[in-house]
Tab-separated table of C-alpha atoms in Angstrom:
chain	number	residue	atom	x	y	z
A	672	UNK	CA	38.022	-2.526	-20.453
A	673	UNK	CA	34.696	-4.174	-21.164
A	674	UNK	CA	32.418	-6.792	-19.666
A	675	UNK	CA	29.717	-8.734	-21.558
A	676	UNK	CA	26.185	-8.307	-20.232
A	677	UNK	CA	22.547	-8.672	-21.275
A	678	UNK	CA	19.870	-6.111	-20.531
A	679	UNK	CA	16.459	-7.609	-19.743
A	680	UNK	CA	13.066	-6.273	-18.819
A	681	UNK	CA	11.424	-8.431	-16.213
A	682	UNK	CA	7.933	-7.275	-15.291
A	683	UNK	CA	8.268	-3.616	-14.341
A	684	UNK	CA	12.042	-3.636	-13.779
A	685	UNK	CA	15.102	-3.512	-15.982
A	686	UNK	CA	18.155	-5.496	-14.983
A	687	UNK	CA	21.606	-6.095	-16.417
A	688	UNK	CA	22.459	-9.794	-16.275
A	689	UNK	CA	26.040	-11.033	-16.144
A	690	UNK	CA	27.286	-14.580	-16.605
A	691	UNK	CA	29.363	-15.572	-13.581
A	692	UNK	CA	32.320	-16.506	-15.808
A	693	UNK	CA	32.595	-12.883	-17.008
A	694	UNK	CA	32.732	-11.061	-13.662
A	695	UNK	CA	34.802	-11.280	-10.460
A	696	UNK	CA	33.855	-13.975	-7.988
A	697	UNK	CA	34.745	-11.828	-4.973
A	698	UNK	CA	31.905	-9.666	-3.657
A	699	UNK	CA	34.115	-6.611	-3.090
A	700	UNK	CA	35.599	-6.602	-6.597
A	701	UNK	CA	32.180	-7.297	-8.117
A	702	UNK	CA	30.682	-4.357	-6.216
A	703	UNK	CA	33.413	-2.046	-7.473
A	704	UNK	CA	32.754	-3.213	-11.046
A	705	UNK	CA	29.000	-2.590	-10.757
A	706	UNK	CA	29.405	0.835	-9.149
A	707	UNK	CA	31.767	1.847	-11.940
A	708	UNK	CA	29.674	0.336	-14.754
A	709	UNK	CA	26.448	1.937	-13.488
A	710	UNK	CA	27.995	5.311	-12.678
A	711	UNK	CA	26.498	4.744	-9.234
A	712	UNK	CA	28.329	7.578	-7.487
A	713	UNK	CA	26.214	9.976	-9.579
A	714	UNK	CA	22.543	10.527	-8.600
A	715	UNK	CA	21.538	10.537	-12.283
A	716	UNK	CA	23.950	7.721	-13.262
A	717	UNK	CA	24.759	9.675	-16.411
A	718	UNK	CA	28.223	8.216	-16.985
A	719	UNK	CA	27.120	4.603	-16.778
A	720	UNK	CA	24.430	2.093	-17.658
A	721	UNK	CA	22.322	2.552	-14.515
A	722	UNK	CA	18.754	3.726	-14.962
A	723	UNK	CA	18.782	6.200	-12.034
A	724	UNK	CA	15.614	4.750	-10.494
A	725	UNK	CA	15.353	1.862	-8.003
A	726	UNK	CA	13.498	-0.290	-10.554
A	727	UNK	CA	16.108	0.253	-13.291
A	728	UNK	CA	19.351	0.211	-11.271
A	729	UNK	CA	19.475	-3.542	-10.739
A	730	UNK	CA	21.855	-6.333	-11.682
A	731	UNK	CA	22.136	-10.093	-11.329
A	732	UNK	CA	24.982	-12.548	-11.811
A	733	UNK	CA	23.781	-15.867	-13.231
A	734	UNK	CA	25.480	-19.257	-13.135
A	735	UNK	CA	24.684	-22.949	-13.484
A	736	UNK	CA	23.620	-24.236	-10.089
A	737	UNK	CA	25.411	-27.083	-8.298
A	738	UNK	CA	22.248	-27.708	-6.257
A	739	UNK	CA	20.319	-30.842	-7.308
A	740	UNK	CA	16.969	-29.919	-8.833
A	741	UNK	CA	17.984	-26.283	-9.416
A	742	UNK	CA	18.928	-25.079	-12.905
A	743	UNK	CA	20.553	-21.710	-12.249
A	744	UNK	CA	21.717	-19.599	-9.339
A	745	UNK	CA	21.536	-15.819	-9.425
A	746	UNK	CA	23.052	-13.208	-7.140
A	747	UNK	CA	20.900	-10.086	-7.080
A	748	UNK	CA	22.383	-6.599	-6.702
A	749	UNK	CA	20.388	-3.431	-5.990
A	750	UNK	CA	22.847	-0.816	-7.204
A	751	UNK	CA	22.687	2.410	-5.230
A	752	UNK	CA	21.911	5.691	-6.981
A	753	UNK	CA	24.384	8.390	-6.017
A	754	UNK	CA	25.638	6.285	-3.106
A	755	UNK	CA	28.500	4.399	-4.724
A	756	UNK	CA	27.357	1.218	-2.997
A	757	UNK	CA	25.355	-1.955	-3.628
A	758	UNK	CA	22.675	-3.642	-1.480
A	759	UNK	CA	23.112	-7.425	-1.432
A	760	UNK	CA	20.516	-8.383	1.177
A	761	UNK	CA	17.370	-8.836	-0.911
A	762	UNK	CA	15.793	-10.602	-3.859
A	763	UNK	CA	13.888	-9.242	-6.873
A	764	UNK	CA	11.085	-11.240	-8.435
A	765	UNK	CA	10.920	-9.039	-11.514
A	766	UNK	CA	14.605	-9.651	-12.208
A	767	UNK	CA	14.051	-13.376	-11.574
A	768	UNK	CA	11.465	-13.248	-14.368
A	769	UNK	CA	14.191	-11.915	-16.643
A	770	UNK	CA	16.656	-14.542	-15.397
A	771	UNK	CA	14.217	-17.310	-16.402
A	772	UNK	CA	13.968	-16.025	-19.974
A	773	UNK	CA	17.746	-15.425	-20.099
A	774	UNK	CA	18.464	-18.997	-18.982
A	775	UNK	CA	16.261	-20.362	-21.763
A	776	UNK	CA	17.575	-17.979	-24.428
A	777	UNK	CA	21.234	-18.624	-23.568
A	778	UNK	CA	20.864	-22.415	-23.594
A	779	UNK	CA	21.385	-22.854	-19.852
A	780	UNK	CA	18.112	-24.827	-19.714
A	781	UNK	CA	16.900	-27.192	-22.429
A	782	UNK	CA	13.580	-26.388	-24.094
A	783	UNK	CA	10.671	-28.698	-23.246
A	784	UNK	CA	7.969	-27.988	-25.794
A	785	UNK	CA	5.471	-25.172	-25.403
A	786	UNK	CA	6.453	-24.386	-21.811
A	787	UNK	CA	9.917	-24.600	-20.280
A	788	UNK	CA	10.369	-24.638	-16.519
A	789	UNK	CA	13.432	-22.926	-15.059
A	790	UNK	CA	14.201	-23.568	-11.389
A	791	UNK	CA	16.240	-20.709	-9.912
A	792	UNK	CA	17.925	-20.143	-6.578
A	793	UNK	CA	18.484	-16.612	-5.295
A	794	UNK	CA	21.822	-16.889	-3.514
A	795	UNK	CA	21.252	-13.684	-1.505
A	796	UNK	CA	18.386	-15.242	0.436
A	797	UNK	CA	18.324	-18.929	-0.506
A	798	UNK	CA	14.850	-18.530	-2.032
A	799	UNK	CA	13.924	-21.021	-4.760
A	800	UNK	CA	11.662	-19.888	-7.591
A	801	UNK	CA	10.228	-21.440	-10.735
A	802	UNK	CA	9.824	-19.575	-13.997
A	803	UNK	CA	7.463	-21.189	-16.511
A	804	UNK	CA	8.576	-19.616	-19.799
A	805	UNK	CA	6.448	-19.544	-22.953
A	806	UNK	CA	8.386	-21.516	-25.561
A	807	UNK	CA	5.423	-22.265	-27.829
A	808	UNK	CA	6.499	-24.411	-30.764
A	809	UNK	CA	9.592	-25.536	-28.889
A	810	UNK	CA	11.518	-22.353	-29.669
A	811	UNK	CA	12.808	-19.318	-27.784
A	812	UNK	CA	10.706	-16.189	-28.282
A	813	UNK	CA	12.214	-12.724	-28.151
A	814	UNK	CA	8.874	-10.915	-28.323
A	815	UNK	CA	5.429	-11.613	-26.944
A	816	UNK	CA	2.046	-10.138	-26.115
A	817	UNK	CA	1.864	-10.756	-22.370
A	818	UNK	CA	1.490	-7.466	-20.505
A	819	UNK	CA	1.749	-6.533	-16.840
A	820	UNK	CA	0.430	-3.509	-14.926
A	821	UNK	CA	2.825	-0.606	-15.310
A	822	UNK	CA	3.559	-0.888	-19.025
A	823	UNK	CA	1.567	-1.436	-22.203
A	824	UNK	CA	4.562	-3.149	-23.821
A	825	UNK	CA	4.202	-6.867	-24.423
A	826	UNK	CA	6.722	-9.517	-23.515
A	827	UNK	CA	7.259	-13.250	-23.323
A	828	UNK	CA	4.894	-14.782	-20.771
A	829	UNK	CA	6.589	-16.108	-17.633
A	830	UNK	CA	4.649	-17.563	-14.735
A	831	UNK	CA	6.783	-16.912	-11.649
A	832	UNK	CA	6.284	-19.117	-8.595
A	833	UNK	CA	7.932	-18.678	-5.209
A	834	UNK	CA	8.411	-22.037	-3.475
A	835	UNK	CA	7.913	-22.220	0.296
A	836	UNK	CA	8.365	-18.462	0.669
A	837	UNK	CA	7.400	-18.147	4.344
A	838	UNK	CA	10.277	-17.449	6.723
A	839	UNK	CA	12.978	-17.420	4.059
A	840	UNK	CA	15.047	-14.781	5.863
A	841	UNK	CA	14.023	-14.983	9.526
A	842	UNK	CA	12.725	-18.557	9.719
A	843	UNK	CA	9.160	-17.475	10.544
A	844	UNK	CA	6.209	-16.067	8.625
A	845	UNK	CA	5.616	-13.756	11.617
A	846	UNK	CA	9.099	-12.917	12.967
A	847	UNK	CA	7.729	-11.238	16.113
A	848	UNK	CA	5.101	-13.937	16.717
A	849	UNK	CA	2.268	-11.421	16.340
A	850	UNK	CA	-0.121	-11.029	13.419
A	851	UNK	CA	-0.329	-7.281	14.066
A	852	UNK	CA	1.050	-4.894	16.669
A	853	UNK	CA	1.582	-1.227	17.468
A	854	UNK	CA	5.066	-0.160	16.416
A	855	UNK	CA	6.693	2.848	18.136
A	856	UNK	CA	8.444	5.104	15.621
A	857	UNK	CA	10.910	7.931	16.107
A	858	UNK	CA	8.507	10.625	14.916
A	859	UNK	CA	4.771	10.647	15.610
A	860	UNK	CA	2.365	8.166	17.150
A	861	UNK	CA	2.894	4.388	17.103
A	862	UNK	CA	1.581	2.748	13.935
A	863	UNK	CA	-0.380	-0.476	13.531
A	864	UNK	CA	1.656	-2.897	11.438
A	865	UNK	CA	2.076	-6.508	10.415
A	866	UNK	CA	5.682	-7.698	10.145
A	867	UNK	CA	5.818	-10.574	7.695
A	868	UNK	CA	8.573	-12.666	6.135
A	869	UNK	CA	7.443	-14.306	2.898
A	870	UNK	CA	9.273	-13.647	-0.338
A	871	UNK	CA	11.049	-10.907	1.598
A	872	UNK	CA	10.807	-9.369	5.073
A	873	UNK	CA	8.074	-6.734	4.843
A	874	UNK	CA	6.415	-4.340	7.289
A	875	UNK	CA	2.861	-3.452	6.278
A	876	UNK	CA	1.218	-0.374	7.788
A	877	UNK	CA	-2.530	-0.157	8.427
A	878	UNK	CA	-3.132	2.882	6.248
A	879	UNK	CA	-6.454	3.982	7.741
A	880	UNK	CA	-5.143	3.732	11.310
A	881	UNK	CA	-2.193	5.915	10.254
A	882	UNK	CA	-4.400	8.567	8.680
A	883	UNK	CA	-3.728	7.437	5.114
A	884	UNK	CA	-5.774	5.507	2.542
A	885	UNK	CA	-3.329	2.994	1.059
A	886	UNK	CA	-4.327	4.309	-2.375
A	887	UNK	CA	-2.170	7.437	-2.353
A	888	UNK	CA	-0.828	8.874	-5.594
A	889	UNK	CA	2.916	8.515	-6.073
A	890	UNK	CA	3.371	12.247	-5.460
A	891	UNK	CA	1.676	11.916	-2.070
A	892	UNK	CA	3.803	8.874	-1.268
A	893	UNK	CA	6.914	10.960	-1.935
A	894	UNK	CA	6.042	13.112	1.065
A	895	UNK	CA	5.735	10.014	3.274
A	896	UNK	CA	9.136	8.529	2.369
A	897	UNK	CA	10.925	9.856	5.511
A	898	UNK	CA	8.106	8.595	7.756
A	899	UNK	CA	8.018	5.174	6.074
A	900	UNK	CA	11.799	4.889	6.356
A	901	UNK	CA	11.344	5.490	10.075
A	902	UNK	CA	8.800	2.663	10.188
A	903	UNK	CA	11.248	0.387	8.350
A	904	UNK	CA	14.117	1.236	10.681
A	905	UNK	CA	11.962	0.693	13.792
A	906	UNK	CA	10.727	-2.680	12.548
A	907	UNK	CA	14.096	-4.081	11.429
A	908	UNK	CA	15.504	-4.945	14.896
A	909	UNK	CA	12.192	-6.459	16.019
A	910	UNK	CA	12.289	-8.717	12.960
A	911	UNK	CA	15.869	-9.740	13.748
A	912	UNK	CA	17.235	-8.124	10.582
A	913	UNK	CA	19.795	-5.960	12.360
A	914	UNK	CA	20.742	-5.037	15.900
A	915	UNK	CA	19.413	-1.911	17.630
A	916	UNK	CA	21.852	0.910	16.996
A	917	UNK	CA	23.267	-0.653	13.831
A	918	UNK	CA	23.232	1.425	10.670
A	919	UNK	CA	20.036	0.281	8.896
A	920	UNK	CA	19.926	-0.352	5.170
A	921	UNK	CA	17.098	0.588	2.844
A	922	UNK	CA	16.531	-2.720	1.071
A	923	UNK	CA	14.988	-4.715	3.950
A	924	UNK	CA	12.560	-4.802	5.473
A	925	UNK	CA	10.439	-3.585	2.615
A	926	UNK	CA	7.744	-1.177	3.799
A	927	UNK	CA	4.384	0.058	2.592
A	928	UNK	CA	0.741	0.891	3.211
A	929	UNK	CA	-2.281	-1.400	3.027
A	930	UNK	CA	-5.805	-0.006	2.752
A	931	UNK	CA	-9.290	-0.882	1.501
A	932	UNK	CA	-10.182	-0.754	-2.201
A	933	UNK	CA	-11.320	2.619	-3.567
A	934	UNK	CA	-11.844	3.917	-7.105
A	935	UNK	CA	-8.631	5.347	-8.549
A	936	UNK	CA	-6.777	6.158	-11.757
A	937	UNK	CA	-3.579	4.276	-12.585
A	938	UNK	CA	-0.362	5.934	-13.676
A	939	UNK	CA	-1.297	4.955	-17.252
A	940	UNK	CA	-4.660	6.721	-16.965
A	941	UNK	CA	-6.836	3.631	-16.564
A	942	UNK	CA	-9.905	3.850	-14.319
A	943	UNK	CA	-10.090	1.192	-11.611
A	944	UNK	CA	-13.302	0.541	-9.650
A	945	UNK	CA	-13.273	-0.473	-6.001
A	946	UNK	CA	-15.018	-3.752	-6.911
A	947	UNK	CA	-12.169	-4.687	-9.263
A	948	UNK	CA	-9.700	-5.586	-6.506
A	949	UNK	CA	-9.380	-6.614	-2.864
A	950	UNK	CA	-6.885	-4.298	-1.130
A	951	UNK	CA	-4.858	-1.195	-1.951
A	952	UNK	CA	-1.072	-1.421	-1.583
A	953	UNK	CA	1.575	1.284	-1.850
A	954	UNK	CA	5.202	0.228	-1.294
A	955	UNK	CA	8.605	1.863	-1.227
A	956	UNK	CA	11.450	0.633	-3.414
A	957	UNK	CA	14.585	1.625	-1.526
A	958	UNK	CA	13.765	5.306	-0.808
A	959	UNK	CA	11.219	6.007	-3.526
A	960	UNK	CA	7.582	5.031	-4.090
A	961	UNK	CA	7.410	1.847	-6.136
A	962	UNK	CA	5.607	2.536	-9.449
A	963	UNK	CA	3.777	-0.807	-9.119
A	964	UNK	CA	4.797	-3.402	-6.511
A	965	UNK	CA	7.864	-5.585	-6.140
A	966	UNK	CA	6.982	-9.242	-6.517
A	967	UNK	CA	8.606	-10.228	-3.244
A	968	UNK	CA	6.393	-7.618	-1.553
A	969	UNK	CA	3.349	-8.992	-3.369
A	970	UNK	CA	4.158	-12.469	-2.029
A	971	UNK	CA	4.381	-11.126	1.523
A	972	UNK	CA	1.068	-9.278	1.218
A	973	UNK	CA	-0.668	-12.399	-0.121
A	974	UNK	CA	0.788	-14.588	2.638
A	975	UNK	CA	-0.285	-12.045	5.269
A	976	UNK	CA	-3.819	-12.231	3.906
A	977	UNK	CA	-4.017	-15.846	5.090
A	978	UNK	CA	-3.227	-14.854	8.693
A	979	UNK	CA	-6.185	-14.073	10.965
A	980	UNK	CA	-5.774	-10.642	12.545
A	981	UNK	CA	-3.076	-9.329	10.203
A	982	UNK	CA	-3.367	-5.861	8.701
A	983	UNK	CA	-4.090	-7.447	5.313
A	984	UNK	CA	-6.664	-9.880	6.683
A	985	UNK	CA	-8.521	-7.193	8.654
A	986	UNK	CA	-8.493	-4.787	5.720
A	987	UNK	CA	-9.805	-7.472	3.358
A	988	UNK	CA	-12.607	-8.355	5.780
A	989	UNK	CA	-11.293	-11.780	6.765
A	990	UNK	CA	-8.767	-14.389	5.644
A	991	UNK	CA	-8.258	-14.156	1.910
A	992	UNK	CA	-8.937	-16.878	-0.633
A	993	UNK	CA	-6.616	-18.494	-3.169
A	994	UNK	CA	-6.437	-15.308	-5.256
A	995	UNK	CA	-5.711	-11.850	-3.844
A	996	UNK	CA	-5.995	-8.839	-6.150
A	997	UNK	CA	-3.714	-5.966	-5.215
A	998	UNK	CA	-4.515	-2.429	-6.325
A	999	UNK	CA	-1.139	-0.819	-7.090
A	1000	UNK	CA	-0.329	2.566	-8.673
A	1001	UNK	CA	0.166	0.809	-12.011
A	1002	UNK	CA	-2.969	-1.351	-11.841
A	1003	UNK	CA	-4.153	-4.667	-10.447
A	1004	UNK	CA	-1.661	-7.425	-9.665
A	1005	UNK	CA	-3.261	-10.810	-8.943
A	1006	UNK	CA	-1.355	-13.177	-6.653
A	1007	UNK	CA	-2.247	-16.849	-6.181
A	1008	UNK	CA	-1.494	-18.857	-3.019
A	1009	UNK	CA	-1.745	-22.632	-3.423
A	1010	UNK	CA	-0.866	-25.772	-1.490
A	1011	UNK	CA	-1.604	-24.003	1.798
A	1012	UNK	CA	-0.653	-26.078	4.842
A	1013	UNK	CA	-1.139	-24.868	8.407
A	1014	UNK	CA	-1.719	-21.371	7.069
A	1015	UNK	CA	1.521	-21.327	5.079
A	1016	UNK	CA	1.420	-21.230	1.254
A	1017	UNK	CA	3.855	-23.669	-0.320
A	1018	UNK	CA	3.515	-21.964	-3.722
A	1019	UNK	CA	2.790	-18.308	-4.539
A	1020	UNK	CA	2.452	-17.432	-8.226
A	1021	UNK	CA	2.314	-14.191	-10.208
A	1022	UNK	CA	1.947	-13.983	-13.987
A	1023	UNK	CA	4.700	-11.823	-15.496
A	1024	UNK	CA	6.383	-10.991	-18.789
A	1025	UNK	CA	10.007	-10.551	-19.818
A	1026	UNK	CA	12.015	-9.463	-22.807
A	1027	UNK	CA	15.684	-9.508	-23.735
A	1028	UNK	CA	16.551	-5.941	-24.734
A	1029	UNK	CA	20.230	-6.063	-25.668
A	1030	UNK	CA	23.451	-8.025	-25.577
A	1031	UNK	CA	26.257	-5.569	-24.936
A	1032	UNK	CA	29.841	-4.906	-23.937
A	1033	UNK	CA	29.891	-2.515	-20.995
A	1034	UNK	CA	33.028	-0.383	-20.936
A	1035	UNK	CA	34.021	-0.099	-17.296
A	1036	UNK	CA	36.487	2.569	-16.151
A	1037	UNK	CA	39.227	1.238	-13.907
A	1038	UNK	CA	37.938	-2.314	-13.839
A	1039	UNK	CA	41.134	-3.834	-15.109
A	1040	UNK	CA	39.089	-6.493	-16.888
A	1041	UNK	CA	40.137	-7.619	-20.349
A	1042	UNK	CA	37.558	-10.160	-21.465
A	1043	UNK	CA	36.434	-10.232	-25.054
A	1044	UNK	CA	32.721	-10.096	-25.715
């Protein structure tokens, strides 16, 4: 049995996109289809289309939106690797970048000259985003020269804006009411953190206070995964994401380190000077170091920079300006906060790139599906 799908690269992620009409509407049946298609019971996802890393084992189901002013809805799925399960609780900005290009390329949104705006709603979280897709000449482009940190490959330029991102999950930018606090963890001393909800719920650790730098190499971050998972699991109940004693997931809250800028070498071998950026950030993606930074995490870091006393604000030397430059393992990601009211950014924008990689028929064992491509 086979299911039509499109593989896209959005930013530094790859994501299979499915049209809603081609997949089950029920969450349980859809999860079984994705687990089977990705080979997600296997830690290397060999017998499936999964990429066997958190940034390449993603999916989204796209549909026309019934919401006035919104073009498309998308349901994001973080497909587990070796777990045989799917996380449905989060959003992915990189995949949203791909959804914007997909919507234009598949005729779900009419072209409007050199730039075409796609308004998207993430149905997992209710977040509304805008993708401004390069359609120079009034046509769809399948290739482009826009690059992003983490790859030298070019793609079609997409400006991705998160609308009113603060409090999307918990209702508050600061779910605990504190800009920063000491968080008791199961192993070791309490850690100084900021718990922020903007783009996604995120817990940001003061790297220097925890004996780290915030500019660790990915190999060093590997050793800190168990500790950072402990930080995530301790923060979750305080943020109202799950009850104490509940089995915690690994999608939210997102967790990472924030530290001052230092000279470092990116994963592509580029030399970065301390003066080139404002703060160092190292995040986890599920249970692995993120090779760059998830866009929802970048939004949270930028929003935290506006808050006096937060880990980001203190590390940056005071409340940040409109632009905040994040030093990630892959390079510098610049995030722009605009239309700030009462300390809350109404729009947070990151410049990205996307490319359609393939239209395919995925053969799915045991799916029972019979659609034609």
